[in-house]
Amino acid sequence: MELIALKTFEKVAKEGGILAAAKQLNTVQSNVTTRIQRLEEELGTKLFSRKGRGLELTRPGMILLEYAEQILQLERQAGVAVRLADKGAAEIKIGAMETFTATHLPQLLGALRESCPKLKPQVTAATTAELLRAVLEHHIDCAFVAGPIDHPDLVTIDVMTQELVLVKPGSVAPADNLVLFREGCVYRQKALQWSRNYQNSCYGLSELGTLEGILGCVAQGLGVTLMPRNVVELSIYRDSLEFEPLPDDVSIVPTQFIRHRSTPALNVIEALFDSLRWLPNRDKAI
């Protein structure tokens, strides 16, 4: 099997169709169709079946996708390892929660660049659920997520604990509304847990996509939210906010570093984790 065929197959599987995959691969539909047909002939089985206007994986296709993702990840990492050995230059794909991205990742990347000057980091900020999926599907090398995470395919290392606090506007009465990140955020789950277990009020929900967007709306009285204490203290809206402590079952959330268990341990990932000790304002270690 050729790598270009596997890359094409993976893209069709993810996009659910030939046209969408062709656009992502920057090629024409006929090239995509030909590569898939040749791959099916080589394997002696159908990899896709029709579903409406799109395609879905057959059972053999599902099995191949699992192997294709691992093969393509190993291919990319082999290139990284060789470039590191030759020139000290390489790419690393790092994922992080919005809160970690805002408060710790810049300093971490600075320390990492000092130890690996030619490193080319690519950063993805997303919810914990999205980051877990990205690591499991080999789309990123590692991530900083909210835990606790327990998955057989992941290597998980405790980094720090975060203390969630109840954040309210400082000068106006808040609406009965929870201002939260979208589905997949652990802090969102904690806020709903707090509302369900400790509050009599029936809160509405407002979803926003950015950290400062949430805190800014809370400062204007749109509602309340749950956020790590250090995030609130560093916010540009700090003077317009106040916060209260929460019960331990809601407030304590570990931050964890994860990578796929099948991913070879590259020196650059070890250097990334080693750089954590240089982070300022680091919370209590686990």
XYZ file of C-alpha atoms in Angstrom, residues 12 15-23 28-30 32-33 36 48 50 53-55:
21
model
C -12.323 10.278 2.221
C -14.839 13.853 4.968
C -17.474 11.301 4.007
C -17.154 11.808 0.265
C -14.903 12.088 -2.785
C -15.520 15.769 -3.547
C -14.820 16.987 -0.013
C -11.691 14.848 0.179
C -10.450 16.154 -3.172
C -10.812 19.736 -1.941
C -9.279 16.517 -8.690
C -12.015 13.998 -7.894
C -10.773 11.519 -10.504
C -9.165 10.423 -5.434
C -11.497 7.893 -7.064
C -9.457 4.370 -3.708
C -16.816 2.232 1.235
C -22.987 4.517 -0.581
C -24.983 11.421 -1.406
C -21.965 10.418 0.632
C -19.869 7.400 1.522
